[in-house]
Amino acid sequence: MKTNLDEFNEIISECRRFAKKEIQPEALEMDLQPKFEWLRSVWEKSRSLDLPLLLIPESCNGVGYPEKCAALVLDMLAMECAGVASLFAGHFAACTTLNSLKKQEKALTADILKIMDADPLPVFSVIFPFDPDDSSLGLERINGKNILRGRSSLALNSMHADYFLVLIQSSGDTDAGCCVCLPNDSPGVEIEENARLPGLKINPFAKIVFNDVVVDSDMIIASGGPGEKILAAAQKAYFGFIAAMAMGASRSAFLKAMSYAKGRYQYGKHIIHHEEIQRMLGCMQMKLDMGTAGYLQAFNDETVSLPALSSKGRLAKVYCTDAALEIVQDAIQIHGGYGYMHEYGLEKVMRDVKILQLMGGRNPALHIQVIAQHPVRFGQ
Amino acid sequence: MSDETVNYGLRARSPDLLDTVPGLGKLKSACPKYIEKAEFAQKTARDFAKNEIAPRVLEIDQKCAADPAYFDWELWETANAAKLNITPIPEKMGGLGWSALDNAMLVEELTSACMGCASNITFNTFGLLGAMVECKTDIVLKIISQMVDAQRRSKPLFWSWAITEPSAGTDVEDEEAMATMRPSTHAKKIEGGYLVNGTKCFITNGSLAHYVIATIPADSAHPKESMATFFIPTTTKGFSVGRIERKCGQKASQTAELFFKDVFVPEENVWEPPGKGLRHTREILSITRGFIGIGGLGIARGALERGIRYVSRKKVKNHRLIDEEWVQMVIADMIKDINTVRCAGINFAMALDAYHVWKMFDSVPVKAGLKIVPEKILLGKSLQALAEKSMFSHAGSEFKKKFVSDEQIETFVYYGSLVKVAGTDLAVNITSRVADMVGLEGLSDQYGIEKSFRDAKVTQIYEGSNQANRIDIVKHALSKMGIKNLGVPDENKP
Ligand SMILES: Cc1cc2nc3c(=O)[nH]c(=O)nc-3n(C[C@H](O)[C@H](O)[C@H](O)COP(=O)(O)OP(=O)(O)OC[C@H]3O[C@@H](n4cnc5c(N)ncnc54)[C@H](O)[C@@H]3O)c2cc1C
């Protein structure tokens, strides 16, 4: 469906209102003492804005909005808490995965999409093959059964997901890429301990172990060629979503720094009048603007064809998360000692952003991948 | 792979001072004892950090996260038994007689294990530093004997240095800024002393302190001209501790708010009279800023050490993460940055030994006095009573002035700020890059890398924000170049 600018702006302001009302009052406390029920209640309340159904096609009782719109929603939610936003990001990535199926497979997907419309609304998590350990995931056919085994890398929504969408990358010619959907209570699915990362604490990461899980054929959503395509589409969207959350989180840090600088008097004036503070704020504004433009561009289907222009979601993720960390660290600096204290909320944003920076792979390695995985671009 | 196989940082062959700063070899041949002592200090500190701090830092951090008032007394007792909290006090008087260079070794090693724990052990020298500024013989002797006595009896004796106020952080450290400061504290002159009121904030060890050294203006309208330094026992009526802050990192070190309500400070506890408080602050900063830079270096080195251990074990497909070229390039760059800042830190520490208060310990009268006078007398009541006599009390101040001039203080604020900015920017940069290198899993709290990342940021803020430090750097450097009266007239501003 076509969504015009006004509609986008309306979504932005509604999500902003929602985040301020439902997320902001508890976000800091939930960072200290995460209560999963609280996150679940925010999830349920977000139904009033149809957020969980945002990316589900209208034909399946969803809203059918484009991914760019989901990114804007994440940006707004992350302004109050990137941890809360990340729950939606994991879910949206799952919806993207399903939406990216080829037309003829839509009937099958519709069944799964129906699950998404259940009551209470289920949360999805996508398991990406980002950081394969010694025992990465594999789907094999043994005695006529599909057996999923292995251990995932750290997964988003691990503690909250009702369903896992497992993306398996092909390794050589042995097994082609595929996508499997599993309820979290399937026999053999084991969620390991919370990895205890310093950020996004309300939505902890954990590895998921699949101990010879038998997968029904109709839960194998795609395999072979389509599996690879789904993987690529899901990754692209996921990277864009991470970028959007990073911008949202740093957007709030920027705004806080602006307002603090206007009120803090030091060295004979309000510190916003010191050139160095203006330079810092200007630089933060630049990164925010460029990052936002970058992630929005990553969701544009159509773009001008300038030479050497790539619209890779992963580069938007790298740029936006790196920029976000710099913005937040400067916002803390502008707050002086207060910025380092939990109650000011900025140090939490720094921890959250650090995790966003590492999600989906290490940023320096992603730089390498962008070139190395596309040999055509350098003529080989 | 076992921890011991990564021969770096706390697990490096010890001492390795001459491997990392080989130029010191030249100095070693000229002053072998000076460098050998530093090597000994490095080994002592490294062993302590490795055996006592490193094994419990993560647990301490978690306990402090749950309760910011938690304090690990067991670690403090072990450090106290090793005299690591009174290192600069001469050996003859019960300390370790460590030079500034030796202390730089101590700070780098301890902070590489944990900056918060290191603060708990080393920040106590604020008491000594504070007393050494005016250097009245009786006060210095009293402070030293109290510190040594407490150490011997294994009794905690904490000092806080309280300059920051809710309304003034940068403003309490800089002359130009202080002229426009809006104070949150006030000292009213009354008969026999001062009545102090107001609030100080973000005070390290404020909640544990037995004594607070506080700068407070006597005239709120003219803070620069009336800033004084007071020595305040925390048992004084009207003194109380507010909230212990919940911080991002360095949780093992407590940061507290202090309240003064009609606190009476008798005349003899006025360490600097109105008008000289800022000078007192600047002298302390001229020493401490550089050491904070060295602390930043330690944080960075500790993070890199943990990072290298992680990437050399982490398997990616069929290789180790450290086998990847980009990881090696990142490590090379970090080693380069760390080593560069280490050289700067060591240079700063040696300059303190050569030209600042440490030079006094090396002077003939002090050396001779320490040699001749028996230990019992040095710390005894009779010498103390003699020192209290005006003539002798001022002798210390006069003697010190010969070594440390006002100009030198400002030069050392400059030197210290260089190291402070370099070391703390290094800490923030390296801890973040190590995190980027190890990835999501490596940030699990069990590896301590995320703790280094959390610990680092505040080093750019305290001991003067890095912006305030840069102001000191540029003012001093440009004035040496003959460029003065800086500033764009308001009407020309964009
Ligand atoms: C964990 C911790 C421990 C501490 N321990 C102690 C302690 O033991 N004793 C003590 O007295 N204090 C202590 N402090 C306080 C610390 O020294 C101050 O936080 C610091 O000096 C900065 O002051 P501020 O926080 O008031 O920031 P402000 O001075 O308000 O500065 C706010 C921002 O404005 C910037 N700024 C100010 N003036 C200028 C200018 N002219 N040009 C450009 N930028 C400018 C600053 O760089 C900063 O970014 C501690 C702080 C922390 C966080």
Short mmCIF file of N, CA and C in Angstrom, two decimals, chain A residues 32 131-133 154 195-198 205 207 264-269 275-276 280 325 329 332-333 336-338 340-343 347 350-351 354-355 357-358 362 364-365 368, chain B residues 62 166-171 174 177 180 182 202 243 245-246 248-249 314 321 326 432 435-441 443-445 450 453-455 457-458 460-461 467 471 475:
data_model
loop_
_atom_site.label_atom_id
_atom_site.label_comp_id
_atom_site.label_asym_id
_atom_site.label_seq_id
_atom_site.Cartn_x
_atom_site.Cartn_y
_atom_site.Cartn_z
N LEU A 32 17.41 -1.23 35.58
CA LEU A 32 18.01 -1.74 36.83
C LEU A 32 17.42 -3.09 37.20
N ASP A 131 27.11 -15.11 13.54
CA ASP A 131 28.39 -15.30 14.19
C ASP A 131 28.55 -16.78 14.48
N PRO A 132 28.65 -17.59 13.41
CA PRO A 132 28.56 -19.02 13.63
C PRO A 132 29.68 -19.53 14.54
N ASP A 133 29.28 -20.21 15.56
CA ASP A 133 30.22 -20.84 16.49
C ASP A 133 30.77 -22.11 15.88
N LEU A 154 24.09 -15.40 19.60
CA LEU A 154 23.20 -14.71 20.55
C LEU A 154 21.99 -14.15 19.81
N ALA A 195 22.76 -13.80 28.37
CA ALA A 195 24.20 -13.55 28.15
C ALA A 195 24.73 -12.40 29.00
N ARG A 196 23.86 -11.73 29.68
CA ARG A 196 24.23 -10.63 30.59
C ARG A 196 25.10 -9.59 29.87
N LEU A 197 24.48 -8.98 28.88
CA LEU A 197 25.14 -7.88 28.18
C LEU A 197 24.81 -6.58 28.91
N PRO A 198 25.64 -5.55 28.69
CA PRO A 198 25.44 -4.32 29.47
C PRO A 198 24.26 -3.46 29.01
N PHE A 205 19.74 -11.07 25.49
CA PHE A 205 20.17 -12.00 24.45
C PHE A 205 20.52 -13.35 25.08
N LYS A 207 21.66 -17.64 23.67
CA LYS A 207 21.79 -18.58 22.54
C LYS A 207 20.64 -19.58 22.61
N ARG A 264 22.53 24.91 31.78
CA ARG A 264 23.71 24.81 32.65
C ARG A 264 24.59 26.04 32.50
N TYR A 265 24.85 26.70 33.61
CA TYR A 265 25.68 27.90 33.60
C TYR A 265 27.07 27.53 34.09
N GLN A 266 28.08 27.80 33.28
CA GLN A 266 29.45 27.48 33.67
C GLN A 266 30.42 28.34 32.87
N TYR A 267 31.45 28.76 33.51
CA TYR A 267 32.48 29.56 32.84
C TYR A 267 31.86 30.85 32.31
N GLY A 268 31.02 31.45 33.13
CA GLY A 268 30.51 32.79 32.81
C GLY A 268 29.33 32.86 31.87
N LYS A 269 28.82 31.73 31.42
CA LYS A 269 27.64 31.77 30.56
C LYS A 269 26.95 30.41 30.53
N GLU A 275 31.67 28.12 22.33
CA GLU A 275 31.82 27.63 20.95
C GLU A 275 32.08 26.14 20.89
N GLU A 276 32.84 25.65 21.84
CA GLU A 276 33.18 24.22 21.80
C GLU A 276 31.93 23.36 21.99
N MET A 280 30.36 20.78 19.31
CA MET A 280 29.99 19.39 19.62
C MET A 280 28.54 19.13 19.20
N LEU A 325 26.91 6.15 18.90
CA LEU A 325 27.75 6.06 20.10
C LEU A 325 28.49 7.38 20.32
N GLN A 329 28.04 9.70 23.59
CA GLN A 329 29.20 9.99 24.45
C GLN A 329 29.40 11.50 24.57
N ILE A 332 26.80 12.83 27.00
CA ILE A 332 27.24 12.60 28.38
C ILE A 332 28.27 13.65 28.76
N GLN A 333 29.20 13.89 27.87
CA GLN A 333 30.27 14.86 28.16
C GLN A 333 29.67 16.24 28.45
N GLY A 336 28.54 16.76 31.85
CA GLY A 336 29.55 16.68 32.91
C GLY A 336 29.29 15.47 33.80
N GLY A 337 29.54 15.60 35.08
CA GLY A 337 29.39 14.48 36.01
C GLY A 337 27.98 13.90 36.01
N TYR A 338 26.99 14.76 35.80
CA TYR A 338 25.60 14.28 35.83
C TYR A 338 25.35 13.22 34.75
N TYR A 340 27.05 10.86 33.84
CA TYR A 340 27.55 9.52 34.18
C TYR A 340 26.64 8.81 35.18
N MET A 341 25.64 9.57 35.68
CA MET A 341 24.77 9.00 36.72
C MET A 341 23.53 8.36 36.08
N HIS A 342 23.13 7.25 36.67
CA HIS A 342 22.02 6.48 36.09
C HIS A 342 20.76 7.32 35.93
N GLU A 343 20.46 8.13 36.91
CA GLU A 343 19.16 8.82 36.89
C GLU A 343 19.02 9.79 35.71
N GLU A 347 23.69 7.40 30.39
CA GLU A 347 24.64 6.29 30.41
C GLU A 347 23.94 5.00 29.98
N MET A 350 24.06 4.98 26.34
CA MET A 350 25.39 4.59 25.84
C MET A 350 25.53 3.07 25.84
N ARG A 351 25.08 2.43 26.91
CA ARG A 351 25.19 0.96 26.98
C ARG A 351 24.30 0.31 25.93
N LYS A 354 25.84 0.68 22.51
CA LYS A 354 27.00 -0.20 22.31
C LYS A 354 26.53 -1.58 21.84
N ILE A 355 25.42 -2.03 22.37
CA ILE A 355 24.90 -3.34 21.94
C ILE A 355 24.38 -3.26 20.50
N GLN A 357 25.47 -1.45 18.26
CA GLN A 357 26.67 -1.42 17.40
C GLN A 357 27.17 -2.82 17.08
N LEU A 358 26.98 -3.74 18.03
CA LEU A 358 27.54 -5.08 17.86
C LEU A 358 26.54 -6.07 17.28
N ARG A 362 30.18 -7.54 13.77
CA ARG A 362 31.12 -6.48 14.17
C ARG A 362 31.24 -5.47 13.04
N PRO A 364 33.67 -3.39 11.96
CA PRO A 364 34.81 -3.46 11.03
C PRO A 364 34.69 -4.65 10.08
N ALA A 365 34.15 -5.76 10.56
CA ALA A 365 34.00 -6.94 9.70
C ALA A 365 32.93 -6.69 8.63
N ILE A 368 34.33 -4.97 5.70
CA ILE A 368 35.04 -5.92 4.83
C ILE A 368 34.05 -6.68 3.96
N GLN B 62 29.35 -6.31 40.56
CA GLN B 62 27.95 -6.73 40.65
C GLN B 62 27.33 -6.35 42.00
N PRO B 166 27.04 21.41 43.25
CA PRO B 166 25.99 21.21 42.24
C PRO B 166 26.04 22.29 41.14
N SER B 167 26.36 23.50 41.52
CA SER B 167 26.33 24.59 40.53
C SER B 167 27.68 24.84 39.87
N ALA B 168 28.71 24.13 40.30
CA ALA B 168 30.04 24.48 39.79
C ALA B 168 30.98 23.29 39.76
N GLY B 169 31.38 22.92 38.54
CA GLY B 169 32.37 21.86 38.37
C GLY B 169 33.61 22.47 37.73
N THR B 170 33.44 22.87 36.47
CA THR B 170 34.53 23.56 35.77
C THR B 170 34.90 24.84 36.52
N ASP B 171 33.89 25.50 37.06
CA ASP B 171 34.12 26.79 37.71
C ASP B 171 35.02 26.74 38.95
N ASP B 174 39.23 26.68 37.58
CA ASP B 174 39.85 27.61 36.64
C ASP B 174 39.63 29.04 37.12
N ALA B 177 36.99 31.07 35.17
CA ALA B 177 35.66 30.53 35.43
C ALA B 177 35.22 30.85 36.85
N THR B 180 33.36 33.97 37.78
CA THR B 180 31.93 34.10 37.45
C THR B 180 31.08 33.02 38.12
N ARG B 182 28.84 30.68 40.51
CA ARG B 182 27.68 30.89 41.40
C ARG B 182 27.72 29.81 42.46
N PHE B 202 29.34 14.75 43.96
CA PHE B 202 30.24 13.83 43.22
C PHE B 202 31.57 13.65 43.95
N ARG B 243 23.26 11.26 49.19
CA ARG B 243 23.11 10.06 48.37
C ARG B 243 24.46 9.55 47.86
N GLU B 245 25.97 7.95 44.75
CA GLU B 245 25.48 7.93 43.37
C GLU B 245 25.48 6.54 42.75
N ARG B 246 24.49 6.34 41.88
CA ARG B 246 24.45 5.12 41.09
C ARG B 246 25.08 5.44 39.74
N CYS B 248 27.51 4.73 36.11
CA CYS B 248 27.61 3.83 34.95
C CYS B 248 28.70 2.79 35.21
N GLY B 249 29.82 3.24 35.71
CA GLY B 249 30.95 2.33 35.97
C GLY B 249 31.74 2.79 37.17
N LYS B 314 38.36 -17.23 20.77
CA LYS B 314 37.08 -17.30 20.08
C LYS B 314 37.24 -17.94 18.69
N LEU B 321 39.39 -15.92 15.98
CA LEU B 321 39.09 -14.54 15.56
C LEU B 321 40.39 -13.76 15.35
N TRP B 326 41.95 -8.03 9.94
CA TRP B 326 41.46 -6.75 10.46
C TRP B 326 41.62 -6.70 11.99
N SER B 432 36.08 1.00 23.65
CA SER B 432 35.03 0.85 22.65
C SER B 432 35.52 -0.01 21.48
N ALA B 435 35.58 -3.60 22.37
CA ALA B 435 34.21 -4.14 22.30
C ALA B 435 33.84 -4.44 20.85
N ASP B 436 34.17 -3.52 19.96
CA ASP B 436 33.84 -3.74 18.54
C ASP B 436 34.55 -4.98 18.00
N MET B 437 35.74 -5.22 18.53
CA MET B 437 36.53 -6.35 18.05
C MET B 437 35.98 -7.68 18.57
N VAL B 438 35.61 -7.70 19.84
CA VAL B 438 35.18 -8.99 20.40
C VAL B 438 33.74 -9.32 20.00
N GLY B 439 32.93 -8.30 19.73
CA GLY B 439 31.56 -8.57 19.31
C GLY B 439 30.62 -8.79 20.48
N LEU B 440 29.39 -9.13 20.11
CA LEU B 440 28.30 -9.20 21.09
C LEU B 440 28.61 -10.15 22.25
N GLU B 441 29.04 -11.35 21.90
CA GLU B 441 29.31 -12.34 22.95
C GLU B 441 30.41 -11.91 23.90
N LEU B 443 30.95 -9.17 24.97
CA LEU B 443 30.49 -8.14 25.89
C LEU B 443 29.71 -8.71 27.06
N SER B 444 29.58 -10.02 27.11
CA SER B 444 28.94 -10.65 28.26
C SER B 444 29.75 -10.27 29.50
N ASP B 445 29.06 -10.03 30.61
CA ASP B 445 29.77 -9.44 31.76
C ASP B 445 30.87 -10.34 32.32
N GLU B 450 33.04 -5.29 29.03
CA GLU B 450 31.97 -4.30 29.13
C GLU B 450 32.19 -3.42 30.36
N PHE B 453 34.57 -0.76 29.43
CA PHE B 453 33.86 0.23 28.61
C PHE B 453 33.06 1.19 29.50
N ARG B 454 32.39 0.64 30.50
CA ARG B 454 31.59 1.49 31.40
C ARG B 454 32.49 2.37 32.27
N ASP B 455 33.63 1.80 32.68
CA ASP B 455 34.53 2.54 33.58
C ASP B 455 35.18 3.74 32.90
N LYS B 457 34.35 6.08 30.51
CA LYS B 457 33.80 7.38 30.09
C LYS B 457 34.04 8.50 31.12
N VAL B 458 33.92 8.17 32.39
CA VAL B 458 33.99 9.24 33.40
C VAL B 458 35.39 9.86 33.51
N GLN B 460 36.99 11.09 31.27
CA GLN B 460 37.02 12.31 30.45
C GLN B 460 36.29 13.46 31.14
N ILE B 461 35.62 13.14 32.25
CA ILE B 461 34.81 14.16 32.92
C ILE B 461 35.46 14.64 34.21
N GLN B 467 37.39 19.23 28.23
CA GLN B 467 37.33 20.57 27.64
C GLN B 467 38.08 21.55 28.54
N ILE B 471 41.38 23.79 27.74
CA ILE B 471 41.51 25.24 27.95
C ILE B 471 42.84 25.53 28.64
N LYS B 475 45.81 27.70 26.79
CA LYS B 475 46.20 28.98 27.41
C LYS B 475 47.69 28.99 27.72
#
